[in-house]
XYZ file of C-alpha atoms in Angstrom:
470
model
C 0.000 0.000 0.000
C 1.310 3.427 -0.918
C 2.317 5.855 1.768
C -0.495 8.250 2.630
C 0.541 11.875 2.345
C -0.212 14.644 4.784
C -2.404 16.365 2.160
C -4.501 13.207 1.791
C -5.068 13.101 5.545
C -6.081 16.748 5.601
C -8.571 16.313 2.712
C -10.014 13.188 4.296
C -10.337 14.853 7.697
C -12.198 17.869 6.302
C -14.701 15.779 4.328
C -15.095 13.251 7.157
C -15.977 15.967 9.681
C -18.487 17.523 7.285
C -19.988 14.115 6.547
C -20.279 13.218 10.243
C -22.015 16.549 10.940
C -24.398 15.870 8.049
C -25.121 12.377 9.428
C -25.853 13.788 12.882
C -28.202 16.366 11.323
C -30.020 13.654 9.382
C -30.269 11.510 12.513
C -29.449 8.294 10.643
C -26.397 6.395 11.913
C -26.477 4.042 8.907
C -25.130 6.922 6.839
C -21.838 6.568 8.715
C -21.097 3.623 6.411
C -20.370 6.305 3.818
C -17.148 7.041 5.718
C -15.744 3.821 4.225
C -16.171 5.326 0.776
C -14.372 8.514 1.876
C -11.532 6.435 3.328
C -11.009 4.723 -0.004
C -11.378 7.899 -2.087
C -8.825 9.909 -0.101
C -6.594 7.324 1.608
C -6.492 3.670 0.545
C -7.617 4.090 -3.110
C -8.336 0.394 -3.641
C -11.063 1.337 -6.116
C -9.906 3.514 -9.049
C -12.663 6.106 -8.651
C -11.285 8.452 -11.302
C -10.248 5.824 -13.843
C -13.222 6.564 -16.099
C -11.817 10.067 -16.745
C -8.364 8.902 -17.840
C -7.761 8.803 -21.553
C -4.696 9.270 -23.743
C -6.813 11.081 -26.332
C -6.839 14.826 -25.445
C -10.283 15.390 -27.017
C -11.815 12.491 -25.142
C -10.111 13.663 -21.955
C -11.569 17.140 -22.436
C -15.070 15.704 -22.918
C -14.714 13.517 -19.813
C -13.622 16.524 -17.779
C -16.707 18.422 -18.930
C -18.914 15.463 -17.967
C -17.239 15.345 -14.569
C -17.879 19.061 -13.995
C -21.497 18.772 -15.116
C -22.135 15.778 -12.848
C -20.596 17.583 -9.898
C -22.738 20.665 -10.587
C -25.934 18.584 -10.885
C -25.236 16.766 -7.635
C -24.434 20.039 -5.857
C -27.605 21.689 -7.167
C -29.641 18.620 -6.209
C -28.361 18.668 -2.620
C -28.774 22.445 -2.275
C -32.311 22.197 -3.679
C -33.234 19.500 -1.159
C -31.556 20.743 1.990
C -30.964 24.508 1.719
C -33.214 26.480 -0.643
C -34.986 26.369 -3.968
C -36.160 28.921 -6.478
C -39.901 29.547 -6.842
C -41.890 31.754 -9.195
C -45.255 33.261 -8.230
C -47.601 31.996 -10.981
C -50.956 33.427 -9.827
C -52.427 36.384 -7.967
C -53.637 34.479 -4.902
C -51.207 36.277 -2.544
C -51.318 39.733 -4.083
C -50.446 42.348 -3.033
C -47.883 40.762 -0.721
C -46.351 38.628 -3.446
C -46.929 39.606 -7.077
C -47.232 37.558 -10.238
C -43.728 37.601 -11.683
C -41.914 37.537 -8.342
C -39.020 35.075 -8.186
C -38.286 33.854 -4.668
C -35.647 32.057 -2.683
C -37.527 29.524 -0.552
C -35.636 28.472 2.565
C -35.764 24.749 3.372
C -33.875 25.412 6.598
C -36.617 27.599 8.099
C -38.849 24.637 8.989
C -36.319 21.862 8.426
C -35.696 20.150 5.056
C -37.541 16.938 4.281
C -35.804 13.771 3.257
C -37.140 13.313 -0.312
C -39.855 10.714 -0.883
C -38.438 10.150 -4.365
C -34.646 10.459 -4.004
C -33.919 9.583 -7.638
C -35.121 12.570 -9.635
C -33.866 15.178 -12.087
C -32.778 18.367 -10.251
C -34.634 21.691 -10.678
C -37.694 19.966 -12.179
C -40.811 19.389 -10.067
C -42.565 16.431 -11.705
C -42.395 16.598 -15.497
C -39.375 16.863 -17.778
C -39.752 19.762 -20.253
C -40.155 18.858 -23.942
C -40.188 15.123 -23.170
C -43.396 15.444 -21.084
C -42.511 12.422 -18.975
C -41.934 11.925 -15.251
C -38.842 13.621 -13.880
C -38.458 11.043 -11.121
C -38.306 7.308 -10.504
C -40.950 6.079 -8.066
C -38.689 3.463 -6.473
C -37.244 3.773 -3.928
C -40.000 5.674 -2.140
C -39.108 6.805 1.367
C -41.518 7.757 4.143
C -41.832 11.159 5.753
C -38.870 12.465 7.731
C -37.984 16.084 8.430
C -34.614 17.005 9.878
C -34.228 19.789 12.428
C -34.655 23.309 11.085
C -34.382 26.856 12.388
C -37.992 27.059 13.569
C -41.614 25.995 13.155
C -44.513 27.244 11.042
C -46.127 30.223 12.768
C -49.454 31.902 12.290
C -49.440 34.347 9.360
C -46.236 32.896 7.897
C -46.186 32.717 4.117
C -45.501 29.053 3.347
C -44.631 27.028 0.254
C -46.162 23.543 0.343
C -47.035 20.639 -1.920
C -50.652 20.858 -3.069
C -52.540 18.263 -0.961
C -55.274 17.649 -3.528
C -52.541 17.063 -6.136
C -52.011 13.440 -5.108
C -54.241 12.397 -8.014
C -54.486 14.362 -11.257
C -56.359 14.220 -14.546
C -53.424 14.920 -16.853
C -55.304 17.139 -19.334
C -57.363 19.058 -16.743
C -55.292 19.926 -13.669
C -57.249 23.067 -12.751
C -59.671 22.536 -11.082
C -58.110 19.681 -9.127
C -59.119 16.043 -9.488
C -61.417 16.012 -6.440
C -63.313 19.075 -7.650
C -63.704 17.317 -11.012
C -65.154 14.308 -9.189
C -67.676 16.601 -7.531
C -68.599 18.262 -10.833
C -68.639 15.293 -13.224
C -68.438 12.035 -11.256
C -65.709 9.394 -11.180
C -66.916 7.318 -14.118
C -67.292 10.286 -16.456
C -63.685 11.309 -15.779
C -62.167 7.853 -16.075
C -64.077 6.928 -19.228
C -63.551 10.236 -21.058
C -59.791 10.121 -21.577
C -59.955 12.410 -24.622
C -61.036 15.362 -22.459
C -59.513 14.525 -19.086
C -56.461 12.484 -20.029
C -54.704 9.803 -18.017
C -55.318 9.635 -14.265
C -51.979 9.772 -12.408
C -50.812 9.519 -8.799
C -47.960 11.704 -7.550
C -45.825 11.231 -4.403
C -45.942 14.037 -1.826
C -42.714 15.759 -2.878
C -43.696 15.693 -6.571
C -47.043 17.399 -6.174
C -47.294 20.969 -7.433
C -45.911 23.712 -5.177
C -48.404 26.240 -3.789
C -47.707 29.355 -1.729
C -50.261 30.728 0.750
C -50.466 32.329 4.168
C -50.900 30.063 7.194
C -53.925 31.499 9.011
C -54.884 28.413 11.048
C -52.646 26.303 13.295
C -53.030 22.721 14.578
C -55.778 22.562 17.211
C -57.373 25.887 16.202
C -61.090 26.287 15.693
C -61.363 28.555 12.637
C -64.369 30.434 11.378
C -64.896 33.041 8.662
C -67.725 35.546 9.145
C -68.296 38.169 6.425
C -64.730 37.686 5.172
C -63.133 38.106 8.624
C -61.192 35.216 10.174
C -61.910 34.170 13.769
C -59.662 31.796 15.718
C -61.236 30.232 18.802
C -63.853 32.983 18.681
C -61.370 35.874 18.471
C -61.324 38.025 15.326
C -57.902 38.132 13.671
C -56.313 41.285 12.330
C -55.954 41.334 8.557
C -52.519 41.883 7.082
C -52.307 45.191 5.214
C -52.351 43.566 1.769
C -55.534 41.512 2.133
C -57.870 42.358 -0.731
C -61.348 41.463 -1.975
C -63.161 41.700 -5.297
C -65.369 44.735 -5.837
C -67.702 45.812 -8.614
C -67.045 49.489 -9.391
C -69.558 51.526 -11.422
C -68.565 54.843 -13.015
C -70.676 57.662 -14.441
C -69.758 56.588 -17.954
C -66.044 57.376 -17.760
C -63.597 54.567 -18.382
C -60.830 54.092 -15.809
C -57.442 54.770 -17.388
C -54.340 52.580 -17.238
C -52.412 55.010 -15.046
C -55.157 54.814 -12.392
C -55.087 51.011 -12.516
C -51.324 51.195 -12.008
C -51.841 53.452 -9.001
C -54.323 50.894 -7.640
C -51.810 48.147 -8.484
C -54.391 46.200 -10.496
C -52.895 44.162 -13.352
C -54.543 43.723 -16.753
C -55.445 40.122 -15.927
C -57.176 41.207 -12.722
C -59.437 43.852 -14.247
C -62.630 42.975 -16.086
C -65.101 45.410 -17.650
C -68.135 43.290 -16.756
C -70.693 45.661 -18.275
C -69.257 44.949 -21.741
C -69.428 41.157 -21.361
C -71.849 38.980 -23.298
C -75.259 38.568 -21.589
C -74.677 34.902 -20.709
C -71.422 35.733 -18.874
C -71.845 34.747 -15.194
C -70.378 38.035 -13.956
C -72.687 40.042 -16.229
C -75.692 38.114 -14.902
C -74.633 38.996 -11.366
C -74.958 42.750 -11.919
C -78.729 43.013 -11.440
C -78.566 40.578 -8.503
C -76.182 42.827 -6.594
C -78.135 46.005 -7.279
C -76.835 47.592 -10.477
C -79.438 49.040 -12.871
C -79.327 49.920 -16.542
C -79.369 53.517 -17.735
C -81.886 55.223 -20.042
C -80.228 53.613 -23.072
C -80.946 50.153 -21.690
C -77.240 49.542 -21.003
C -75.109 49.443 -17.915
C -72.668 52.218 -17.196
C -69.062 50.960 -17.144
C -68.810 48.447 -14.290
C -65.429 46.912 -13.440
C -64.678 43.787 -11.447
C -61.345 44.425 -9.686
C -59.485 43.384 -6.505
C -58.847 46.172 -3.997
C -56.861 46.413 -0.793
C -58.174 48.711 1.952
C -55.825 51.451 0.721
C -56.919 51.036 -2.905
C -60.586 50.956 -1.858
C -60.179 54.344 -0.166
C -58.652 55.764 -3.348
C -61.541 54.468 -5.483
C -64.195 55.917 -3.171
C -62.673 59.388 -3.712
C -62.662 59.165 -7.514
C -65.214 61.732 -8.882
C -66.336 59.406 -11.665
C -67.213 56.483 -9.356
C -70.942 56.137 -8.594
C -71.155 52.838 -6.734
C -68.926 50.134 -5.211
C -70.234 46.688 -4.212
C -68.217 43.815 -2.769
C -68.566 40.553 -4.682
C -71.209 38.318 -3.056
C -70.909 34.662 -2.085
C -72.959 33.754 -5.155
C -69.764 33.837 -7.220
C -67.689 31.861 -4.710
C -68.749 28.364 -5.763
C -68.812 25.188 -3.689
C -66.451 24.820 -0.757
C -64.823 21.943 1.127
C -66.132 19.380 1.987
C -68.148 18.668 -1.144
C -69.931 15.558 0.144
C -71.634 17.068 3.203
C -74.105 19.955 3.334
C -72.511 22.335 5.823
C -74.149 25.486 4.503
C -70.689 27.088 4.451
C -69.586 29.509 1.747
C -66.389 31.221 0.617
C -66.989 34.296 2.805
C -68.845 32.603 5.685
C -67.117 29.362 6.547
C -66.929 27.045 9.531
C -66.363 26.686 12.396
C -63.865 23.993 11.440
C -61.391 22.340 13.794
C -57.865 21.943 12.428
C -56.364 18.509 13.273
C -53.503 18.325 15.742
C -51.055 15.465 16.170
C -52.215 13.141 18.955
C -55.736 14.609 19.133
C -58.736 12.257 18.847
C -62.063 12.864 17.115
C -65.371 11.014 17.046
C -66.157 9.398 13.692
C -69.557 10.747 12.648
C -70.917 11.817 9.247
C -69.674 15.387 9.457
C -66.216 14.471 10.765
C -65.804 11.777 8.126
C -66.650 14.325 5.431
C -64.112 16.806 6.854
C -61.286 14.444 7.781
C -61.550 11.345 5.580
C -58.786 12.642 3.297
C -56.549 13.170 6.339
C -57.223 9.618 7.505
C -56.995 7.894 4.128
C -54.853 9.979 1.765
C -52.428 11.769 4.078
C -51.984 9.251 6.911
C -52.210 6.193 4.626
C -54.985 4.206 6.289
C -57.599 2.017 4.657
C -60.923 3.664 5.429
C -64.222 1.990 4.662
C -67.614 3.446 5.511
C -70.440 0.964 5.042
C -73.999 2.378 4.823
C -75.685 1.575 8.129
C -72.617 -0.355 9.275
C -69.471 0.344 11.287
C -66.573 2.517 10.116
C -63.582 0.308 9.334
C -60.020 1.612 9.599
C -57.446 -0.888 8.348
C -60.142 -3.544 8.549
C -61.004 -2.893 12.196
C -64.238 -1.250 13.493
C -63.552 2.263 14.788
C -65.625 4.938 16.500
C -62.737 7.404 16.991
C -59.519 8.363 15.228
C -56.240 9.815 16.546
C -54.240 11.978 14.132
C -50.596 11.227 13.345
C -49.756 14.640 11.838
C -50.245 18.314 12.539
C -52.315 20.177 9.942
C -52.535 23.797 8.811
C -55.130 26.075 7.204
C -53.756 28.066 4.273
C -55.387 31.058 2.572
C -54.373 33.642 -0.005
C -54.348 37.374 0.742
C -56.317 37.872 -2.487
C -59.285 36.342 -0.685
C -61.777 36.200 -3.551
C -59.248 34.916 -6.107
C -57.480 32.185 -4.181
C -57.736 28.420 -4.455
C -57.015 27.622 -0.824
C -58.076 25.541 2.170
C -61.684 26.722 1.846
C -61.860 24.699 -1.368
C -59.595 21.689 -0.755
C -59.077 21.409 3.000
C -56.103 20.917 5.296
C -52.354 20.948 4.632
C -50.521 18.136 6.482
C -47.100 18.785 7.996
C -45.349 16.424 5.578
C -46.439 18.673 2.671
C -44.646 21.765 4.046
C -41.736 22.692 1.739
C -40.290 25.897 3.149
C -40.562 29.621 3.733
C -40.071 32.326 1.073
C -37.423 34.699 2.380
C -36.181 36.833 -0.526
C -37.479 38.299 -3.798
C -34.450 38.158 -6.097
C -36.257 39.192 -9.299
C -39.658 40.719 -10.060
C -41.071 41.148 -13.570
C -44.268 42.977 -14.513
C -45.666 41.269 -17.597
C -47.993 44.224 -18.261
C -45.050 46.499 -19.039
C -42.035 46.364 -21.314
C -38.605 45.601 -19.906
C -37.462 49.224 -20.144
C -40.782 50.774 -19.073
C -41.260 49.386 -15.590
C -41.024 45.744 -16.629
C -38.519 45.147 -13.841
C -39.873 46.084 -10.410
C -36.578 47.437 -9.103
C -37.939 48.332 -5.658
C -38.737 44.668 -4.963
C -35.350 43.230 -5.916
C -33.368 41.573 -3.120
C -35.888 42.547 -0.456
C -37.055 40.125 2.218
C -40.594 38.855 1.695
C -41.532 40.208 5.132
C -40.831 43.737 3.839
C -43.915 43.506 1.591
C -46.184 41.981 4.223
C-alpha cells in the first residue's frame, strides 16, 4: 500500500468531519457507512474512482472533464435544492399584493427543516415533469416515508408558506385546474375515467412531486377557525388582517372609463381587471350585476362596471374618484362550492366554519360530518384504509372504529387575495409532511404588463425580504 501523504489526511479529515455533521443532522447512523467510501477515495484508493476520466486522447479527456464538472454541478444543485433552498416563481395572484405575479423567490428549506425526499432519484430543478419530453422527472422506487430534519424554527401563524398541493395526489393529466377532487364533484368518477380524450390519463404523484403552492398560514393545529363576512376568527377571536388583504369589488362609473395610469396606481394588473358591463349577456359576472343592485341607464345599457381586486388602501382611493358612482363587494354567489363537497354544511367562501384543524395526537369522534371533513386526512395523508359501510361500522385498516387519533399536525392556508385564491376553503387541510419551506427573498420581479425598459422590472422589490412587503 502506498504511503499516505499529509495532504490526503487533511482532505479526508475535512470531508469526514463535514460528513459526520451531516449524518448527525439527518439523525441516521447508517449513513456513517459512507465514511468507508471517503476512506477509499482519499486514503487507501483500492477502487480507481477516477479511472473513467483517464484517456490518452486529449479530445476524449476534455469531454470527460466536462462530464465530470457537469455531474458535480448537478449533484451540488440537487443537494442544495433539497436541503438549503430552492427557487420559486409566483404563478398566480392568490397572494397579491404581498407577493406579485412575476416575483421570483428564494424559498428556505432550513426555516422549517428540510424533508428527506420521498423520491430520491429525480432530475434536479424539475418538479414532476421533464420539459419537452413530457414524462416523469423522477423514478418512483425507492419511495421513502416522511422524515424532516431539524430546522431553524416551526410554522407560525401568518407565515407565508410554500407547500405541496394536498389535492394534487391524483391528477387528470389534461385538466389539472380545477383539481381532481373538484372534477369528481362536478362530473363524477366514471365520467372522468371513461372520457380520456377530455380529461387524459389519471396519475398519482408522491408528496414531494405534487405541485408547489404558496399561501399564508392562518390556522394552526388545534385551532377552531371560522370566517364571518370575510373576517377570520380563531377560537372565537377576530384576527387582524394583514395590510395587503384584498377582496373583489364591482365598481360603477358615471360613464367614464378608468385609465391605465389609475389602474397602475391601484396596483391592479390587466389580468385582474374585467369590464363586466361589456361582457356577453350569458357571462356569469354580467348576470350577477342586477342581482347585486346595479341598474341599466336610459339607453338600456349598464354604465361601465369593473370587477377588480382592492386592498383597503386602494378601496379608499376608489371611493374618492369623482367618476365612481357605486362600489359593491362581490357576493358569495360567485364563490362556488367549498370543502367538503360531500356534506351539506351550509358554508360559503366568505362565511365558513367553524372547522377544527387537526392536531397530532388529538382524537375525534367518527360521525358523518367528521368523516366528510377528515376522511382525506385519515386515508390519503396518513395512509390508512378507510371503509364506511352504509348503516354499518366505520372500518379503519379492517377494524371497526368509533374514533380516530391523528398522526400529523395540519394547517389552514389562505391567499391574501381572498376572492381569487384556491385555498383551504376549497380543498381542505395541509398536512405537515407537505410543508416545503418559507419564502425569504425576492431576487427578481417582472411585470408582464409592461415592457422591460418601461417598468417591466420592479426594481424596488429586488433583493428585499418577503416580510418587507407583508
